[in-house]
Every structure is written in C-alpha cells, then in structure tokens.
mmCIF file of C-alpha atoms in Angstrom:
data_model
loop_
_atom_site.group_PDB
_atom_site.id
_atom_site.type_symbol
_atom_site.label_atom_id
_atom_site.label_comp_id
_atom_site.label_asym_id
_atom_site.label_seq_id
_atom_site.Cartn_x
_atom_site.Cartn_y
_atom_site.Cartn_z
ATOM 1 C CA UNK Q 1 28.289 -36.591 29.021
ATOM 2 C CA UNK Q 2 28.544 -39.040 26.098
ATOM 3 C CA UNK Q 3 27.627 -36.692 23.093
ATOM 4 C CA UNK Q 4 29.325 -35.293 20.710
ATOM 5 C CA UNK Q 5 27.771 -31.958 19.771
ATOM 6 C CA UNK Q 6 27.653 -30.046 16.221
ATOM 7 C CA UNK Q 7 26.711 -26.951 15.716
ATOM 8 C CA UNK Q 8 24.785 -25.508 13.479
ATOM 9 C CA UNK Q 9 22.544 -28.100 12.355
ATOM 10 C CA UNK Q 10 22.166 -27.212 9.189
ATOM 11 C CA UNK Q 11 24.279 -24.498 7.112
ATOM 12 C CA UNK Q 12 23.043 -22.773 3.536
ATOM 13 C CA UNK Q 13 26.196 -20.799 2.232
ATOM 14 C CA UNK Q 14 27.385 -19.151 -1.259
ATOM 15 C CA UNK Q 15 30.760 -20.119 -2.985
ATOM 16 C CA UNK Q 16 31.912 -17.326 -2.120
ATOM 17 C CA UNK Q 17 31.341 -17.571 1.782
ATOM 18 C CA UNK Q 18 33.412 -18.375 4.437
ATOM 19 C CA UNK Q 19 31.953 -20.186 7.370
ATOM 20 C CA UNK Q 20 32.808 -23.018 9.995
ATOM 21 C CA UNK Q 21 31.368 -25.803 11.659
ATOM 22 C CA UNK Q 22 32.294 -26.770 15.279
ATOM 23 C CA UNK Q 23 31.825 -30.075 17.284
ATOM 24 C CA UNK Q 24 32.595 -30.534 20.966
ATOM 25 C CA UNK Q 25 33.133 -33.598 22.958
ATOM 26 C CA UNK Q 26 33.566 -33.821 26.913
ATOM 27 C CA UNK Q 27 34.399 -37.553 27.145
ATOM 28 C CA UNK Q 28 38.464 -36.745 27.663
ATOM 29 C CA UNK Q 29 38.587 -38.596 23.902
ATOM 30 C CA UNK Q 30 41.990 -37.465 22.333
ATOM 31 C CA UNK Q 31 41.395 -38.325 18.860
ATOM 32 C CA UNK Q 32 38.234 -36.345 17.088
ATOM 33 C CA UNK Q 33 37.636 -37.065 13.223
ATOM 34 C CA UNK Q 34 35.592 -35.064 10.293
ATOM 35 C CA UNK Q 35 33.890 -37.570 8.008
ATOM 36 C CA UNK Q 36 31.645 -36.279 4.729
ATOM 37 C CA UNK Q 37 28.731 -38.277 4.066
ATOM 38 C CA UNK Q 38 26.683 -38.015 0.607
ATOM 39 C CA UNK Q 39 23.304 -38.860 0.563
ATOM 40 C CA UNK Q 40 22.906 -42.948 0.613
ATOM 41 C CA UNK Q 41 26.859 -43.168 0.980
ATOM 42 C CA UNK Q 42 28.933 -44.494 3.755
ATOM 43 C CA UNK Q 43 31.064 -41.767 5.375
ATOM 44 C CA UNK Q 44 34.247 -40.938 4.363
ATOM 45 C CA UNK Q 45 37.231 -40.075 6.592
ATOM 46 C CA UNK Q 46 38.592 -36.653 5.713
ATOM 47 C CA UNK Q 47 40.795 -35.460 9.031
ATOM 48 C CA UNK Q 48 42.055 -37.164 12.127
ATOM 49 C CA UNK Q 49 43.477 -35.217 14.776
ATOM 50 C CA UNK Q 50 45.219 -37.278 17.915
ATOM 51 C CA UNK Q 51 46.279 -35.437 20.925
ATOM 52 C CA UNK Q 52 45.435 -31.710 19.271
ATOM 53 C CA UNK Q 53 47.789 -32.491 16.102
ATOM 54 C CA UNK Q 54 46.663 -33.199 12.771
ATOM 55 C CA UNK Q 55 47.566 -37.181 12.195
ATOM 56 C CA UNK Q 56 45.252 -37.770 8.617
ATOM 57 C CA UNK Q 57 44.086 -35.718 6.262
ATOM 58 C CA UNK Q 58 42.917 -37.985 3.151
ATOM 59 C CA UNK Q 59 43.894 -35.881 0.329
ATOM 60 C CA UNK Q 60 40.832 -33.160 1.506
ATOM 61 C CA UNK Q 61 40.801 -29.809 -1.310
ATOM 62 C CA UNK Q 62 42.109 -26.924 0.936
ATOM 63 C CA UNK Q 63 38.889 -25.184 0.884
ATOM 64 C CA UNK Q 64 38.652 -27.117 3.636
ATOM 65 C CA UNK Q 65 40.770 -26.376 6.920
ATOM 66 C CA UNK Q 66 40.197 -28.168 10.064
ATOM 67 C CA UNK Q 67 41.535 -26.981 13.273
ATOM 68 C CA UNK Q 68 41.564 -28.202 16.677
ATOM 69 C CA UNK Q 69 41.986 -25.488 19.256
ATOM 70 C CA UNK Q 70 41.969 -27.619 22.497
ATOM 71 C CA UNK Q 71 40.957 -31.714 23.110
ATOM 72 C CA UNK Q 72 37.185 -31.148 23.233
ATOM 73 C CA UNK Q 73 36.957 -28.728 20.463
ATOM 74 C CA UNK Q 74 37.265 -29.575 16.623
ATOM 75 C CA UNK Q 75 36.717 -27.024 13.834
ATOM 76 C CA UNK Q 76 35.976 -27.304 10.465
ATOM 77 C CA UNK Q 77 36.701 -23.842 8.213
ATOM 78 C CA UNK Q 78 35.105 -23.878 4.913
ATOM 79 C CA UNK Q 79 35.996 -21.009 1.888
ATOM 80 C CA UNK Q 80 35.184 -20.974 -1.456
ATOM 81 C CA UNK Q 81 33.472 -24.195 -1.443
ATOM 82 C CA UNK Q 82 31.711 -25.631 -4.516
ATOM 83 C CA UNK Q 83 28.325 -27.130 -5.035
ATOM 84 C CA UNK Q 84 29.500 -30.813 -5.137
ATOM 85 C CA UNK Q 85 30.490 -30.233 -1.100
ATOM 86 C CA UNK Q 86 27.233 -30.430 -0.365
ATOM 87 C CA UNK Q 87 26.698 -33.183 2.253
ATOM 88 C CA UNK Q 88 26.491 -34.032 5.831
ATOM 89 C CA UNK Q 89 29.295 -33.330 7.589
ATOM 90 C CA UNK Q 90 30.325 -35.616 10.721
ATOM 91 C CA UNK Q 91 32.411 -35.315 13.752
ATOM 92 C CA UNK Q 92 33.408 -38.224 15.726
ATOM 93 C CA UNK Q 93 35.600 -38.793 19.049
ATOM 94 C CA UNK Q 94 37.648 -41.723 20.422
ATOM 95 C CA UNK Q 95 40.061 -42.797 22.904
ATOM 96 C CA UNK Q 96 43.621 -43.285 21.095
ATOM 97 C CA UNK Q 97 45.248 -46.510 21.240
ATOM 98 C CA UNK Q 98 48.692 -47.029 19.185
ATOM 99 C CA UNK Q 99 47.892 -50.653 18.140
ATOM 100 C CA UNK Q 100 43.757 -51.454 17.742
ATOM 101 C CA UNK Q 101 41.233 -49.469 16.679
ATOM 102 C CA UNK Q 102 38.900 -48.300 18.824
ATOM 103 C CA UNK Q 103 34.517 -47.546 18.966
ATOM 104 C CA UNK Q 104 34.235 -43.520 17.384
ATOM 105 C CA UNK Q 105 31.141 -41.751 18.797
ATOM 106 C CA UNK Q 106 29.273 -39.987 16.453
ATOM 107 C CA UNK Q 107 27.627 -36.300 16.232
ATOM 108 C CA UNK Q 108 23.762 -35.460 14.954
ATOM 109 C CA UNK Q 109 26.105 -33.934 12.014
ATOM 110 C CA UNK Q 110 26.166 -30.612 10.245
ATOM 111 C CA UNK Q 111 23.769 -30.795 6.515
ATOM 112 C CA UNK Q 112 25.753 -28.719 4.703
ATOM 113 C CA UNK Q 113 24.501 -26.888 1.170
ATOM 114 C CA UNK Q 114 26.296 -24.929 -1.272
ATOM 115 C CA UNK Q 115 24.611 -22.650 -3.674
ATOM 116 C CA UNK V 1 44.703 -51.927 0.709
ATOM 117 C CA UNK V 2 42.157 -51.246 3.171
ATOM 118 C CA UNK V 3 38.481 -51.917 1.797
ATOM 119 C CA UNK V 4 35.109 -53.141 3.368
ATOM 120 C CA UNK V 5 32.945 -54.756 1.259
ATOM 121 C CA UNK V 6 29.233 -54.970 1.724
ATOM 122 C CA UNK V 7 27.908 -56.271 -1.496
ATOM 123 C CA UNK V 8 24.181 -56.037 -0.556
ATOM 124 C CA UNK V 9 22.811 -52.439 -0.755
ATOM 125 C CA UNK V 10 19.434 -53.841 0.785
ATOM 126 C CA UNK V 11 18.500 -56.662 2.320
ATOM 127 C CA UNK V 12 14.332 -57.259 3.129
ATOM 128 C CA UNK V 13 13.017 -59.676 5.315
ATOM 129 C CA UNK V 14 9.831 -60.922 7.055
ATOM 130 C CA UNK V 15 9.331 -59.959 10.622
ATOM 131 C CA UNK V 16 10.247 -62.969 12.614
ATOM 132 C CA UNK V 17 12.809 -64.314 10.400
ATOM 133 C CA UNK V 18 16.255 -64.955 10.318
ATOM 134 C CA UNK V 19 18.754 -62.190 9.249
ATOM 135 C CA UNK V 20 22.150 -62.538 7.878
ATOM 136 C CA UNK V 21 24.037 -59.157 6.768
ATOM 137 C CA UNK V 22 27.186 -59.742 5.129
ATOM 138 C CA UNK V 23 30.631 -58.017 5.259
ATOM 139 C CA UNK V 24 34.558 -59.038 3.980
ATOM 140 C CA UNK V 25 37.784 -56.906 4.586
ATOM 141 C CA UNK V 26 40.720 -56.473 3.092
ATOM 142 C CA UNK V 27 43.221 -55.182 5.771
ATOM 143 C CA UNK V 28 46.653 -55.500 6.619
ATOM 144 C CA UNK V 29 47.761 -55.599 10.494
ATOM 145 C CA UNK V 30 45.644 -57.021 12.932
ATOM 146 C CA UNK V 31 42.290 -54.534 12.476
ATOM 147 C CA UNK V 32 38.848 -54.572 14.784
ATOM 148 C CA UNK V 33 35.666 -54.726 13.077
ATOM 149 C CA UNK V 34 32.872 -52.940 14.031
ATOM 150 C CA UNK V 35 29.101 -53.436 13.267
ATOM 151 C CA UNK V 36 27.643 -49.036 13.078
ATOM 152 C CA UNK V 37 24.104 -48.902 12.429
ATOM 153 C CA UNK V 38 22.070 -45.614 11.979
ATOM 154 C CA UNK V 39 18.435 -45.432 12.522
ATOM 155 C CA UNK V 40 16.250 -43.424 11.143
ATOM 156 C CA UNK V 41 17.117 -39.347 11.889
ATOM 157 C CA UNK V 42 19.240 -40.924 14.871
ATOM 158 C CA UNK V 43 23.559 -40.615 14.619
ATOM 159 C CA UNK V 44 25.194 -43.267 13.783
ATOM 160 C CA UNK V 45 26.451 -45.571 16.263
ATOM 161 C CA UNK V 46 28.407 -48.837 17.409
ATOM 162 C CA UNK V 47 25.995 -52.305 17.513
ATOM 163 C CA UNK V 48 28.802 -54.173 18.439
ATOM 164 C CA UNK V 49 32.788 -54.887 18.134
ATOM 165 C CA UNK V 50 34.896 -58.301 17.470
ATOM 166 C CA UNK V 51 36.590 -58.036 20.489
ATOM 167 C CA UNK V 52 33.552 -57.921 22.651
ATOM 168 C CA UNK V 53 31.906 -61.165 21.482
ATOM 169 C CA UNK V 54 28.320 -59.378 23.006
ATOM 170 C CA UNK V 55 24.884 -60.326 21.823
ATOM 171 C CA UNK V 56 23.422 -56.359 20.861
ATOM 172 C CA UNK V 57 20.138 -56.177 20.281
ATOM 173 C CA UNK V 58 19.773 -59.677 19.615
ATOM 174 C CA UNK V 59 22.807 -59.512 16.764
ATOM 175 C CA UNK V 60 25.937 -61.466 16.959
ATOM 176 C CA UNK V 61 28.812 -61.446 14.963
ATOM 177 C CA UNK V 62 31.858 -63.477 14.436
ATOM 178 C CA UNK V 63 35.248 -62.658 12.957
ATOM 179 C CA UNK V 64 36.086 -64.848 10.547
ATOM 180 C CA UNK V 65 40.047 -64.688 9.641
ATOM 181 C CA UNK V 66 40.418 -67.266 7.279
ATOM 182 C CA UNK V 67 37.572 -65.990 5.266
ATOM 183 C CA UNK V 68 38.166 -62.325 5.899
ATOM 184 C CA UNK V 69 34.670 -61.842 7.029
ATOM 185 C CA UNK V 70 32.601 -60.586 9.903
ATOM 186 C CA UNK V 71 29.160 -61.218 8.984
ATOM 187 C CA UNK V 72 26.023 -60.116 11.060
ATOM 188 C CA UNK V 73 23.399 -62.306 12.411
ATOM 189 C CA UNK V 74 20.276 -62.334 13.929
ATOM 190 C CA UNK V 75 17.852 -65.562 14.439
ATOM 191 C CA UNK V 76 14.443 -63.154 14.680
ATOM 192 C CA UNK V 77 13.710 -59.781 12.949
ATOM 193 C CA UNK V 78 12.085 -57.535 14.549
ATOM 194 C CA UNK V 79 10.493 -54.061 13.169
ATOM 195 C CA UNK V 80 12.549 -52.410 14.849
ATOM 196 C CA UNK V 81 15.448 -53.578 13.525
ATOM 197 C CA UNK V 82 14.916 -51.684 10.031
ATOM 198 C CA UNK V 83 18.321 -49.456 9.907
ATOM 199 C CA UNK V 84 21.260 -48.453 7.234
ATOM 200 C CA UNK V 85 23.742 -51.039 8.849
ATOM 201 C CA UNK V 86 27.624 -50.104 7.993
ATOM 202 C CA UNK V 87 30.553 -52.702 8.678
ATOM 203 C CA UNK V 88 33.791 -51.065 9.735
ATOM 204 C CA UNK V 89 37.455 -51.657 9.589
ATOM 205 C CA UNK V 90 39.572 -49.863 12.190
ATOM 206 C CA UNK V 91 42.921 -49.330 13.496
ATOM 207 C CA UNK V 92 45.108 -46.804 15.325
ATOM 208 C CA UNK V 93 42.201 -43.976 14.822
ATOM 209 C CA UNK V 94 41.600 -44.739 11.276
ATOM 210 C CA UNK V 95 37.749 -46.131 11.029
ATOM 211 C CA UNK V 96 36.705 -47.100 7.177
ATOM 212 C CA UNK V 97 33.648 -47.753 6.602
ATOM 213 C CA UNK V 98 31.679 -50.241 4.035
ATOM 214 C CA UNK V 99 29.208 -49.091 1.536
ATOM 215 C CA UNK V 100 26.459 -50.245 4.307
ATOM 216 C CA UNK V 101 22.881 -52.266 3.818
ATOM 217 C CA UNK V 102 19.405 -51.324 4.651
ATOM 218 C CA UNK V 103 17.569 -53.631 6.555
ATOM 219 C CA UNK V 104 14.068 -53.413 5.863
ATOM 220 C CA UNK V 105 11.615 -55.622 8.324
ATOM 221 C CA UNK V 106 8.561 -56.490 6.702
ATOM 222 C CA UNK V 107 5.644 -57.032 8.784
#
C-alpha cells in the first residue's frame, strides 16, 4: 500500500463547529505532515510530526490542533475556525532521515469550507 | 532563509517543443530538490529528485550549485504533460515548496 488516505473528502462546517480530519498511511513512514493549500497557491507546511512527536508547527492559530495517535494515523482537530481557513487541506508521509530531505507522498486532500 | 523561487506562474508551449521550467533556492545546509507536479484532480506527487539523476517522463533536471538553481527540462512536449509543476526544497522532514508553474501544451 502506497497511499496516503484522507478522510472526508470534502467538509462544510460553521465557526462555531468542531470537527477533524484524519489521514492514514501504511508505508511504516515515521514522519506525516499537514500542509494548507489555497486555491492556485503552493502548499504550505503547517505541522510535522517525526516518530509520533510534534517536531514543526509553523506558527499555525490554535484553532487548529493536530494529533498523532499512533505512526499511521495523523489527526487534524479544527474549532472555531474562520472563513479565511477555507482551503484544501493535505497530509503527507515520509521516511525520516536526520541529514537530507526525503520524497513526501501526498493524500487526495480534505476541501475544507467555513461558513 | 529558506525560499523557492519560481518566477513564471505559466509557461505555454507548442506540442512538440522544447520545455524549460525554471526554479532558484535560497537554502542553507546541503538541501535536495525535488521536481512535484499535480495533474489535473490527481495528488500531488514527486517527478523526480537531484539525487536520482533519472529521466521521468521524459524530464531531466540538474542541480546547479553555483547558480542556486535546479531547472526542469524537457526536449519534446507532449499533451500530456500540461500540469501545475512545483519545485521543492527539502531537508530533515521540512519540504518548502515554490509558488509552482502551469504548463500548458498547446496542440
């Protein structure tokens, strides 16, 4: 299995809601990534978790809270979110080297909108 | 400070000829460069890597130190080729990624 999977597909929620998106991997990858893309942007890199423990977080709002509850599984917990979050939402997986960088596989994404 | 520059946002071509889609990076450390492309309603995903030297697809690309660049190539468009292509920097799981180019094949 090469994929990484997110679920749902695509999300509608209110500011007011609290939901989460999930993404799974079953390639024995120990570092799995959330990226936010806007439309006709390049993604951005908002977490990086290596071997289950947060190692990045790019100055994200706390409205968003990522978790990772075991090495295939990578959460994303959204509250109160605001209008301008809309986006897609990407997870990505890689092996973890301490020196080079290394290919990231890519999920379908989650299309995200906030009303 | 780590940046990836892409300064065309689209690049349009004629079926058949040659393509050249440019990238520069600013990185300290010793990063690998990546060539991502995304297809239409597909995920993105790798085209190729620096350390690989592979032909993908019929695209090359060669790491340029001196001029901080890593430029992709391709001697024949095809249609297929017509993608958002996005140049990235990365290093110890950290991936950045450039503004990106469409390439649009004209027939």
């Amino acid at each position: 299995d090469t994929e990484v999977t997110q679920t749902p597909k695509h999300l509608v929620m209110g500011m007011t809601n609290k939901k989460s998106l999930k993404c799974e991997q079953h390639m024995g990858h120990r570092a799995m990534y959330w990226y936010k893309q806007k439309a006709k942007k390049p993604p951005e890199l908002m977490f990086v978790y290596s071997y289950e423990k947060l190692s990045i977080n790019e100055s994200v709002p706390s409205r968003f809270s990522p978790e990772c509850p075991n090495s295939s599984l990578l959460n994303l917990h959204l509250h109160a979110l605001q209008p301008e979050d809309s986006a897609l939402y990407l997870c990505a997986s890689s092996q973890v080297f301490a020196d080079r960088g290394t290919e990231a596989f890519f999920g379908q994404g989650t299309r995200l909108t906030v009303v | 400070a780590q940046r990836v520059t892409q300064p065309e946002k689209l690049l349009s071509v004629f079926k058949g000829a040659p393509v050249e889609l440019k990238c520069n990076y600013s990185y300290s450390g010793s990063p690998e460069l990546f060539w991502y492309v995304q297809y239409s309603r597909q995920r993105l995903q790798l085209l190729l890597r620096h350390i690989s030297r592979e032909s993908i697809k019929g695209f090359t690309a060669d790491l340029n130190k001196g001029e901080t660049s890593f430029h992709l190539k391709k001697p024949f468009a095809q249609e297929e080729d017509s993608a958002m292509y996005y140049c990235a920097v990365g290093s110890a799981s950290k991936i950045i990624f450039g503004s990106g180019t469409r390439l649009s094949i004209r027939p």
